[in-house]
Short mmCIF file of C-alpha atoms and ligand atoms in Angstrom, two decimals:
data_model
loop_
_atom_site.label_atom_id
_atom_site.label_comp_id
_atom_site.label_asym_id
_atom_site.label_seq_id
_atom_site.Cartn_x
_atom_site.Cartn_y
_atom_site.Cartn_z
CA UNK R 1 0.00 0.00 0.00
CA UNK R 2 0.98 3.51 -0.81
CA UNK R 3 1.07 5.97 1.37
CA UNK R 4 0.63 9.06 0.80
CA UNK R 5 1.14 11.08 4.18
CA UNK R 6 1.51 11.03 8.21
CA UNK R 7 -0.97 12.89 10.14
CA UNK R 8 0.26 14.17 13.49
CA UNK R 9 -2.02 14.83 16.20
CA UNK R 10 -0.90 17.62 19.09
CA UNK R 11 -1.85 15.72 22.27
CA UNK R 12 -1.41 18.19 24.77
CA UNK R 13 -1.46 20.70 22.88
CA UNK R 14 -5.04 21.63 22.74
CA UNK R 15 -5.79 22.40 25.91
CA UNK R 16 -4.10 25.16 25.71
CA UNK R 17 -6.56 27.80 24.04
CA UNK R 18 -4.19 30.94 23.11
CA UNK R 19 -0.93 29.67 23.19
CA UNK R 20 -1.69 26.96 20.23
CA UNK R 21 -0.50 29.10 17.50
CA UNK R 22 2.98 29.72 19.57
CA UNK R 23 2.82 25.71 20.39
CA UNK R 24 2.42 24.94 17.01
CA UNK R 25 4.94 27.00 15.19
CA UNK R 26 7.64 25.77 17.45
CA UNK R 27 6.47 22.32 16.74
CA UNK R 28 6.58 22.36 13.05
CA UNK R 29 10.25 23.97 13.38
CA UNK R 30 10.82 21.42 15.50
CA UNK R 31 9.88 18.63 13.28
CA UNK R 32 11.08 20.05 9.98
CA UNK R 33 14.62 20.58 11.43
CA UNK R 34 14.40 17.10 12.51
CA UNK R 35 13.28 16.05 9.02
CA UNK R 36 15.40 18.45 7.46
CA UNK R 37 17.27 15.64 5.41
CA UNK R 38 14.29 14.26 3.80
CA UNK R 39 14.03 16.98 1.50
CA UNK R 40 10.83 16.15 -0.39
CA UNK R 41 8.63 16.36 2.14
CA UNK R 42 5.88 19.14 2.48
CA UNK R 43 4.44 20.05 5.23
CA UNK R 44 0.72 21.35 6.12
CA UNK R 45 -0.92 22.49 9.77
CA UNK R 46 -4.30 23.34 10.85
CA UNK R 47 -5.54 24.48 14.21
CA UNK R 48 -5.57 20.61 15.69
CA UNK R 49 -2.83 18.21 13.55
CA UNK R 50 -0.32 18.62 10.90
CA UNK R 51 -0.05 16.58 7.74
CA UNK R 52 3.27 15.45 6.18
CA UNK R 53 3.29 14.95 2.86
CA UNK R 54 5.99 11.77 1.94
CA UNK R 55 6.62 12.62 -1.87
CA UNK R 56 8.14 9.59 -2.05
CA UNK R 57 10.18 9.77 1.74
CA UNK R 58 11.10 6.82 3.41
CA UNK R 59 8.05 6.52 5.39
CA UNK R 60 9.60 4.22 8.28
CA UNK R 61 12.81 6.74 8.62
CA UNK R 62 10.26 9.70 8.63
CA UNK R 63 8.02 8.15 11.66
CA UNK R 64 11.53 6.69 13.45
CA UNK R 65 12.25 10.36 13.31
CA UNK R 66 9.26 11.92 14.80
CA UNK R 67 9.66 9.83 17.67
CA UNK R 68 12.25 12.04 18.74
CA UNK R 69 10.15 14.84 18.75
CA UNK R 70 8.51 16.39 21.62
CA UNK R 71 4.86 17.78 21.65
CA UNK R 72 3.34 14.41 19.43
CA UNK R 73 0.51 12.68 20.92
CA UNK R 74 -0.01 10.48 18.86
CA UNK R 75 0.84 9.88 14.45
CA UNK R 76 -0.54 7.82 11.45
CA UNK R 77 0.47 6.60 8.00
CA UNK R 78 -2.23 7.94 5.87
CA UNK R 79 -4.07 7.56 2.28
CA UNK R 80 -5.87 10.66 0.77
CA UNK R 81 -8.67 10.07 -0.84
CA UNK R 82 -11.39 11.57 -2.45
CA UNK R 83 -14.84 11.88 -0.09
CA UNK R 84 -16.86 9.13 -1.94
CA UNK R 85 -17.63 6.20 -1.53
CA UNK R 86 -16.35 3.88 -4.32
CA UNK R 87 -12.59 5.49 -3.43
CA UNK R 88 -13.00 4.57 0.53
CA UNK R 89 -13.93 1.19 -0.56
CA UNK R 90 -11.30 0.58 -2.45
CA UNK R 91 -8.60 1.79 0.04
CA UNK R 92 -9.98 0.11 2.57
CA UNK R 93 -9.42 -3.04 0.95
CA UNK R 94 -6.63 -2.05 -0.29
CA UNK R 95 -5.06 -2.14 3.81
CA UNK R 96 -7.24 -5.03 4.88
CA UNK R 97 -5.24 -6.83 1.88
CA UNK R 98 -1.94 -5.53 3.38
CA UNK R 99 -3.21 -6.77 6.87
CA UNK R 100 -3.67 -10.06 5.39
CA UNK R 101 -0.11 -9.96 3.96
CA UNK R 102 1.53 -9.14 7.10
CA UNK R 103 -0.19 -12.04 8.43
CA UNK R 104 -3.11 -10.27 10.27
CA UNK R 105 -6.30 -12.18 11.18
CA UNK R 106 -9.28 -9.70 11.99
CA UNK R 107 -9.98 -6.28 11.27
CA UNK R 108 -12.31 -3.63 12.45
CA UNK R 109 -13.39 -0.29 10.60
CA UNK R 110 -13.74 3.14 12.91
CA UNK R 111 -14.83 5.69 11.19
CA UNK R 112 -14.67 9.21 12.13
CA UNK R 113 -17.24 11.77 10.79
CA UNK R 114 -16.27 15.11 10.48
CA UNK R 115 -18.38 15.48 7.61
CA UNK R 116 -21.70 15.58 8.81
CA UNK R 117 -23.60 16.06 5.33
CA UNK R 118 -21.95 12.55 4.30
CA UNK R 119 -25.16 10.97 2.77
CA UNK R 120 -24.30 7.74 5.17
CA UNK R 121 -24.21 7.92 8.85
CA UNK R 122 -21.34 6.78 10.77
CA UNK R 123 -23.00 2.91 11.77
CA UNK R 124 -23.99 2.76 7.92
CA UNK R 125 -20.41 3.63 6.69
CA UNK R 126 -18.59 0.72 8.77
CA UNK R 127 -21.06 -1.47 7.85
CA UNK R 128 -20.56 -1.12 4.22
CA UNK R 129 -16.85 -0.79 4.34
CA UNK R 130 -16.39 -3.78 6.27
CA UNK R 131 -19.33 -5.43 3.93
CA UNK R 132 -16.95 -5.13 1.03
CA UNK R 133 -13.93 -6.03 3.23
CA UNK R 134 -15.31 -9.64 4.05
CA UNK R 135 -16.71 -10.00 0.53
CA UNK R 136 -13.81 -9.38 -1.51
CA UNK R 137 -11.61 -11.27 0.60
CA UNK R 138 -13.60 -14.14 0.89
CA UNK R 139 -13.76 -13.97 4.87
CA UNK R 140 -9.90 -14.63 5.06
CA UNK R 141 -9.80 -11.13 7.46
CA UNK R 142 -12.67 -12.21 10.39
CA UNK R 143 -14.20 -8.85 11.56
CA UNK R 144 -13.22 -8.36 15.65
CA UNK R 145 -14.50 -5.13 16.80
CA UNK R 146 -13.13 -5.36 20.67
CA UNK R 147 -9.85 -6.95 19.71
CA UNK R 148 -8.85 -6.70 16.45
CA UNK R 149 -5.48 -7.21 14.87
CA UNK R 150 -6.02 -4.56 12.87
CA UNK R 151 -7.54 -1.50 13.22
CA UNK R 152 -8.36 0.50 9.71
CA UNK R 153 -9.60 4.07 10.62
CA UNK R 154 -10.97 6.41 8.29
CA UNK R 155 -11.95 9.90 8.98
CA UNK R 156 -14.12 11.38 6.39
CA UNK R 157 -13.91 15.14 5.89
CA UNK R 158 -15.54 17.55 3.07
CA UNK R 159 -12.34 18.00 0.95
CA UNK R 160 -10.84 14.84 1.48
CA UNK R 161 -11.10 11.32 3.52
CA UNK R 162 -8.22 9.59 5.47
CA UNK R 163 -7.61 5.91 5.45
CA UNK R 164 -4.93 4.94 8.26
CA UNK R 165 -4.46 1.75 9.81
CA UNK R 166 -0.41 1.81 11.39
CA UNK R 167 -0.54 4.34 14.52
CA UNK R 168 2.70 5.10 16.82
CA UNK R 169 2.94 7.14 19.90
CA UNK R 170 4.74 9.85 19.75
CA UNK R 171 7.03 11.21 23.37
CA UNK R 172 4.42 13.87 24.05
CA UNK R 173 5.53 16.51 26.14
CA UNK R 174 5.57 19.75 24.74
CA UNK R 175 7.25 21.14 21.50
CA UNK R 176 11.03 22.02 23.14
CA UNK R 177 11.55 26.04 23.49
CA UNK R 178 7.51 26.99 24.27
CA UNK R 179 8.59 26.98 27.93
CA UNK R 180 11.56 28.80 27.89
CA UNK R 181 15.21 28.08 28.67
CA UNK R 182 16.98 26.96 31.51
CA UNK R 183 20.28 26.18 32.40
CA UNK R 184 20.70 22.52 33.86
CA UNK R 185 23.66 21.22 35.97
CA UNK R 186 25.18 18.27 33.82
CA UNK R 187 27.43 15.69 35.65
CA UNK R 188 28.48 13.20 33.82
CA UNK R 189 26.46 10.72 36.03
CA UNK R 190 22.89 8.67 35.07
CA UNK R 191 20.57 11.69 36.35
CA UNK R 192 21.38 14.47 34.91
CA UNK R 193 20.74 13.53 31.49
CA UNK R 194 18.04 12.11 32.41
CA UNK R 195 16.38 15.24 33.84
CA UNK R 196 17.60 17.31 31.01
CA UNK R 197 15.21 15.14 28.71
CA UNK R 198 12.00 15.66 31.10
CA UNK R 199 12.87 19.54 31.35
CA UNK R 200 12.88 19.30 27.38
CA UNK R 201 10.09 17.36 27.25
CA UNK R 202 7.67 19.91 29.45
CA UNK R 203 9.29 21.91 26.14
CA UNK R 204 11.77 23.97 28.20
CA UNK R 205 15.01 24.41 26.04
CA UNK R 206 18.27 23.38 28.16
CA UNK R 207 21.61 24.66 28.05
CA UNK R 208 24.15 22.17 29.89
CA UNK R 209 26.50 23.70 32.39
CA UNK R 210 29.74 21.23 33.53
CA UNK R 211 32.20 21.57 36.18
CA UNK R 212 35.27 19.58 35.45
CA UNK R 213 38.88 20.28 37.46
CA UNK R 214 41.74 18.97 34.98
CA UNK R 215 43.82 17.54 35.01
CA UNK R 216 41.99 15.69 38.33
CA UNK R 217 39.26 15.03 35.88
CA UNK R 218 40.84 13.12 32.32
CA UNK R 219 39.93 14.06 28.91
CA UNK R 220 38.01 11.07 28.74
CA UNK R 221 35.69 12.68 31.53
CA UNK R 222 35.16 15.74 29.10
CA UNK R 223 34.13 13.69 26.53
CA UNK R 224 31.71 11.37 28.43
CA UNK R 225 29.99 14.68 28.96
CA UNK R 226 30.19 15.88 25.46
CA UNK R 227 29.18 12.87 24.04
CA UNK R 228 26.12 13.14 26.24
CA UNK R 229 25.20 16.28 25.16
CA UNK R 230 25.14 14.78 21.35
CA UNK R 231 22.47 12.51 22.47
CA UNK R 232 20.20 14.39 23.73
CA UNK R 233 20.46 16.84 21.00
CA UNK R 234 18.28 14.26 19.31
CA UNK R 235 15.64 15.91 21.15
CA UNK R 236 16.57 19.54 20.58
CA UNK R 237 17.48 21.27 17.25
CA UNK R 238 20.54 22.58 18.93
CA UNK R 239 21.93 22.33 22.43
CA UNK R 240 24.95 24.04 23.94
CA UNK R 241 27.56 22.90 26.57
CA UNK R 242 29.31 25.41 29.10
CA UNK R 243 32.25 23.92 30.39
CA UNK R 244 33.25 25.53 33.45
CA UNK R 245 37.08 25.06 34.70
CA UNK R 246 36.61 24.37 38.65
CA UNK R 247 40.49 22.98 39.57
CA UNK R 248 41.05 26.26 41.53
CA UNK R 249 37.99 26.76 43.47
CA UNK R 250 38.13 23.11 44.40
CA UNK R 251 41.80 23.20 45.34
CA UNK R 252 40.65 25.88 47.65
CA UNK R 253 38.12 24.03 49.15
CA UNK R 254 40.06 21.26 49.78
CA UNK R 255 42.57 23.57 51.56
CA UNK R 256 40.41 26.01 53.47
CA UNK R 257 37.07 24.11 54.23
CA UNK R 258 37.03 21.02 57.10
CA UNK R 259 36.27 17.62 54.97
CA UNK R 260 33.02 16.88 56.29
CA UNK R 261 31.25 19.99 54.49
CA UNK R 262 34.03 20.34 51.34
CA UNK R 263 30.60 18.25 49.33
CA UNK R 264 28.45 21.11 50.52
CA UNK R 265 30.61 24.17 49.87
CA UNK R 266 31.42 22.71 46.38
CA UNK R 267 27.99 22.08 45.86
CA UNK R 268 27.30 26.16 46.85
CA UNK R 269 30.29 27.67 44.35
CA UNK R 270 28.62 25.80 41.61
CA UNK R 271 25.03 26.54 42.20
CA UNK R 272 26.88 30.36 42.78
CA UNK R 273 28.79 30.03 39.48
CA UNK R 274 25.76 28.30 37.88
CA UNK R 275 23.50 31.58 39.17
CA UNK R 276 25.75 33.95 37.23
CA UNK R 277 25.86 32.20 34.28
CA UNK R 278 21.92 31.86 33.98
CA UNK R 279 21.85 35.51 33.85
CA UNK R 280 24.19 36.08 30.85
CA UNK R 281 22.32 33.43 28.74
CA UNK R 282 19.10 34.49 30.24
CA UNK R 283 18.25 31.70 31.73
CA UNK R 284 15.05 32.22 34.33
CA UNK R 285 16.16 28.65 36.18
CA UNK R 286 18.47 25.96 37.13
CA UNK R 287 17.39 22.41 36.92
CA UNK R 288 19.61 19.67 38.34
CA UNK R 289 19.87 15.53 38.28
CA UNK R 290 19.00 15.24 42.17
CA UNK R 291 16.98 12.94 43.60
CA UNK R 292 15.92 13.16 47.13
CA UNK R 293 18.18 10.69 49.65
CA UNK R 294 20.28 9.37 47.41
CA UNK R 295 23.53 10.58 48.26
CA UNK R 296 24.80 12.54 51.31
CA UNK R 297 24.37 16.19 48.85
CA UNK R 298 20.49 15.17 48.38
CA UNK R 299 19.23 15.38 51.92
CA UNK R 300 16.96 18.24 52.61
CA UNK R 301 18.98 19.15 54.85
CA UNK R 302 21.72 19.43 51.82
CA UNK R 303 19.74 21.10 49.72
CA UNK R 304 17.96 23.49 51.92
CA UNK R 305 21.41 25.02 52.59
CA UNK R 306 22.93 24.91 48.88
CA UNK R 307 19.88 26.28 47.73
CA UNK R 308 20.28 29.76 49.92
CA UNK R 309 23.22 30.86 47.73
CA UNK R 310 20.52 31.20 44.20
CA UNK R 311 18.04 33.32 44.25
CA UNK R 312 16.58 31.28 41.01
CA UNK R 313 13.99 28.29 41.02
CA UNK R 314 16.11 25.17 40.72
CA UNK R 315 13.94 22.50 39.32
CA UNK R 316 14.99 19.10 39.70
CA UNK R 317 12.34 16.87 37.63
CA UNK R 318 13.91 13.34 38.82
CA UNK R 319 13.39 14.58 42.47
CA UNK R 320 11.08 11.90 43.45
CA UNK R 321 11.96 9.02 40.87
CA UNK R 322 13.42 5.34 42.32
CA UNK R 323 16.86 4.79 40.41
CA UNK R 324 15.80 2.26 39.07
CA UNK R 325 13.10 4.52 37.37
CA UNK R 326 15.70 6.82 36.50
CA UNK R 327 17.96 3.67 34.89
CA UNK R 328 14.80 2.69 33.04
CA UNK R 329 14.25 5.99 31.14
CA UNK R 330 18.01 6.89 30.79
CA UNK R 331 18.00 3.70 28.66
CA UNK R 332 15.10 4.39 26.89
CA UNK R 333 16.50 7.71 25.62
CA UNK R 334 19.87 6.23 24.70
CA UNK R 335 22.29 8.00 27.46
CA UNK R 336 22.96 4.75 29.72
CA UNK R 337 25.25 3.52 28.19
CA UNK R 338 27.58 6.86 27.93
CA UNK R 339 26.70 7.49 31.59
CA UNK R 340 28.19 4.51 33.03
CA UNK R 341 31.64 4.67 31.61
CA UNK R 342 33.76 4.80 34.24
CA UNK R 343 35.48 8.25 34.50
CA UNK R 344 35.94 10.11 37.74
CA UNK R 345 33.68 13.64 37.49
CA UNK R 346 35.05 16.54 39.86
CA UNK R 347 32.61 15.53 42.35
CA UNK R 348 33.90 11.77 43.15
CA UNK R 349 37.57 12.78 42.96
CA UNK R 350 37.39 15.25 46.02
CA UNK R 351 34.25 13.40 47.61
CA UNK R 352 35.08 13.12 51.20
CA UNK R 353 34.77 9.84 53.39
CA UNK R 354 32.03 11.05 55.58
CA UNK R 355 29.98 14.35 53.68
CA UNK R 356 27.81 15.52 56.56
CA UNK R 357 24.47 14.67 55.30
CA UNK R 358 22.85 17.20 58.21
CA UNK R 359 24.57 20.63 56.82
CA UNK R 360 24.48 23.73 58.91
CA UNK R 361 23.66 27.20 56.85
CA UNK R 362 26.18 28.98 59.80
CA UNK R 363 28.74 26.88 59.61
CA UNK R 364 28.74 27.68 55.87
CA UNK R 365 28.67 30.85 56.45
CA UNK R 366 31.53 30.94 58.73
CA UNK R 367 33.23 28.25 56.52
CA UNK R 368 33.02 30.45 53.67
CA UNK R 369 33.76 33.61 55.64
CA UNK R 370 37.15 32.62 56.23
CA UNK R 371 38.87 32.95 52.29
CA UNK R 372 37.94 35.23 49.24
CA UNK R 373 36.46 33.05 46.70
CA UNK R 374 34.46 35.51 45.24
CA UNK R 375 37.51 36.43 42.60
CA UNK R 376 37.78 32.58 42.13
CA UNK R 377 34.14 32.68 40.94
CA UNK R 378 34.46 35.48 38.85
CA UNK R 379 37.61 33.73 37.34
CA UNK R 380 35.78 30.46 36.73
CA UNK R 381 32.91 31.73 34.59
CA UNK R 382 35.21 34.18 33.01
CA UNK R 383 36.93 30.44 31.65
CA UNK R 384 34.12 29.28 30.32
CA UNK R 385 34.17 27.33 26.97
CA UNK R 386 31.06 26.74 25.23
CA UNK R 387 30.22 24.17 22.86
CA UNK R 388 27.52 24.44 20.48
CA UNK R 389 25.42 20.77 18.87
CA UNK R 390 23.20 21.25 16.16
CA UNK R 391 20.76 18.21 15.66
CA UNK R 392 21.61 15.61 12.65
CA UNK R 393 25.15 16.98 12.35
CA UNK R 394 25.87 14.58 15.60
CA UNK R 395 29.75 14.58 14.72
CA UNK R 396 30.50 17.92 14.68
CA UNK R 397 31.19 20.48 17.29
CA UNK R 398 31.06 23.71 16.08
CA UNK R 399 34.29 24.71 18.12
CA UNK R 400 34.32 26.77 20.42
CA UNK R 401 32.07 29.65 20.42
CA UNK R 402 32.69 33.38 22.64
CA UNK R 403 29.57 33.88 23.93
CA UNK R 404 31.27 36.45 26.86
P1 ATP V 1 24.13 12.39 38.33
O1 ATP V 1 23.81 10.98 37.99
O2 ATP V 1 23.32 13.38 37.57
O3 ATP V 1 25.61 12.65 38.33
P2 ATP V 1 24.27 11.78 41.07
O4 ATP V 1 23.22 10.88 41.60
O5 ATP V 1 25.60 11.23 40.77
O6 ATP V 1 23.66 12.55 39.84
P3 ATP V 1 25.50 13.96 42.44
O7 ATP V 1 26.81 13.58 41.90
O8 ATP V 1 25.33 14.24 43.89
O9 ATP V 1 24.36 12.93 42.14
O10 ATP V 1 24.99 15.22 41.65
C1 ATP V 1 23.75 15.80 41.86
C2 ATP V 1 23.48 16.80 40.76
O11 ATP V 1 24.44 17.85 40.82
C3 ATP V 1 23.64 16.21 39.38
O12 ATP V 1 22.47 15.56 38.95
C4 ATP V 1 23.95 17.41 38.56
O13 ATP V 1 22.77 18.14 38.26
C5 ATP V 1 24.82 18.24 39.50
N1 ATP V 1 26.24 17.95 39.29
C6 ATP V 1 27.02 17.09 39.95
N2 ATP V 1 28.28 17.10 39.47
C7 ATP V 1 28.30 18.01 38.47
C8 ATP V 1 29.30 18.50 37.58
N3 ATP V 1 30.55 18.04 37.60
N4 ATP V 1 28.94 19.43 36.68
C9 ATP V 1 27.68 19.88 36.63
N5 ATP V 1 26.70 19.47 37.44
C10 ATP V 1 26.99 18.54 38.36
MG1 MG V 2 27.12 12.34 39.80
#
């Protein structure tokens, strides 16, 4: 069977009454920067779905590529036809065949009427479609409304009528950059990543901010993190990596602070760092990879006194998730298996024996009170490289760009 396009249905999207025409703008740039190699394609979009025209397109690489996009409820492989009903007959048998091929044993017809001046009512329209169905084949398809195999939909409108019977799911969500930016705390760990993709998917676009401290950290570390960043920029048209150089602020630490809270000041100077940076790329939060009692940091005790030093929302989307949960979806987006190589982040190098788990926002104070980091924070964001990923050009970096 030919088909000749894939209708896309918004999900989500239409709840929201005013903001649709926003929602759906960023979602077909979305999509047609994810399809941008498939060059024949043309694309259509109405107040509730979009149409994609094949021309010819691979239509399994097109819909393996949509499922990378967020704000898609839901997408079918289409025919257009003409609204009569010789031509629905004939496409309708025309996929029951195909069902039969693929070695499908019973079929249903639902058909949607958003043509109300059809001369046949809904009940009359199934009943004749799936008349001609059994006929022509001879009863080799059995009909099955509750359970079929095979589901052959067709949605009958004034200028044209759809035949679809191959649905996917899309990731839902919403299209990435209605929900403006923020700038997430990337380790090169399980969570992060993890929490990057459901910031993206509530269609916030994320910028990745890293802390590494060569040469305690290796190249290798650097790379873990960058190669990280390419996967997830399967999900964004473009995502950019700050890489902050920490080695002197966490020498410092090490030197000035008592062991037991060196975790918590560290984790302060970055959310401090992070704080500044946010501002220059106008970013209205933070969003980070914790998750409530998993490590000594993620008390919250912990986080009630690193949070004091931002005066921004930090989100932190895997907050509540098991890690197991967290496993689960980092390999369903692909970054599992870069997360667990095993190179040392800054974190685990200087990670003291015993963290306090119970920090004190005074003894922080006083802690902190007692050497001038503030020039070492100024110095670190001043250092900052940033790497920009554009989506489909996965090898590439563009270098480095000056965004200062
Ligand atoms: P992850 O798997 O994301 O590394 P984790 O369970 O290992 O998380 P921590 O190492 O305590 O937990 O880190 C908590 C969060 O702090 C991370 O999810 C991340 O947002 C941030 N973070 C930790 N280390 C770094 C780093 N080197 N650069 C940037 N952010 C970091
Ligand atoms: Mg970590």
């Amino acid at each position: 069977m030919k088909y000749d396009l894939i209708l896309i249905r918004y999900g989500e999207l239409t709840t929201k009454g005013k903001n649709r025409k926003k929602f759906i703008t960023f979602l077909r740039e979305n999509i047609s920067v994810k399809l941008k190699k498939f060059s024949h394609l043309k694309y259509e979009s109405t107040r509730d779905r979009m149409y994609i025209f094949l021309n010819g397109e691979n239509q399994t690489d097109v819909m393996n590529a949509l499922e990378e996009v967020f704000g898609i409820h839901k997408f079918d492989l289409a025919v257009r036809t003409v609204t009569d009903l010789q031509s629905m007959k004939e496409h309708v048998l025309e996929a029951a065949k195909e069902a039969l091929k693929n070695g499908k044993k019973t079929f249903k017809i639902s058909v949607h009427r958003a043509y109300k001046e059809f001369p046949l009512d809904t009940f009359a329209l199934q009943q004749q479609l799936g008349a001609h169905v059994l006929i022509q084949l001879d009863g080799a398809l059995q009909v099955d409304v509750k359970n079929p195999n095979v589901n052959i939909k067709v949605e009958v409108r004034p200028d044209f009528t759809y035949v679809m019977c191959q649905q996917r799911n899309g990731l839902g969500g919403y299209p990435v950059g209605v929900g403006g930016k923020s700038l997430l705390l990337l380790s090169g760990g399980i969570d992060s990543p993890v929490a990057a993709y459901l910031m993206m998917k509530r269609g916030v676009n994320v910028e990745c901010i890293h802390f590494h401290s060569p040469p305690f950290t290796s190249e290798r570390a650097k790379e873990k993190v960058i190669d990280l960043v390419k996967i997830l920029t399967k999900y964004n048209r473009q995502m950019k990596l700050h890489l902050v150089p920490f080695t002197e602020i966490q020498k410092a630490i090490h030197k000035e602070i008592p062991a037991n809270y060196t975790m918590t000041i560290m984790r302060r100077m970055m959310l401090r760092i992070a704080t500044e940076f946010a501002r220059k790329r106008k970013a209205l939060v933070l969003s980070t990879g914790e998750s409530l009692g998993q490590v000594a940091s993620q008390t919250v005790d912990s986080m009630y006194v690193i949070n004091e030093v931002t005066d921004l929302p930090v989100l932190r989307p895997v907050i509540a998730m098991d890690k197991l949960e967290i496993i689960d979806l980092s390999i369903k987006i692909g970054t599992y298996e870069t997360s667990i190589r095993p190179y040392e982040d800054c974190c685990t190098i200087f990670l003291p024996d015993h963290p306090t788990t119970r920090p004190k926002r005074e003894k922080c104070a006083w802690f902190e009170s007692k050497f001038d980091f503030k020039p070492l924070l100024h110095q670190a964001v001043q250092g900052i490289e940033t790497l920009t990923f554009k989506q489909n050009e996965s090898t590439n970096v563009n270098g480095l760009d000056n965004l200062l």
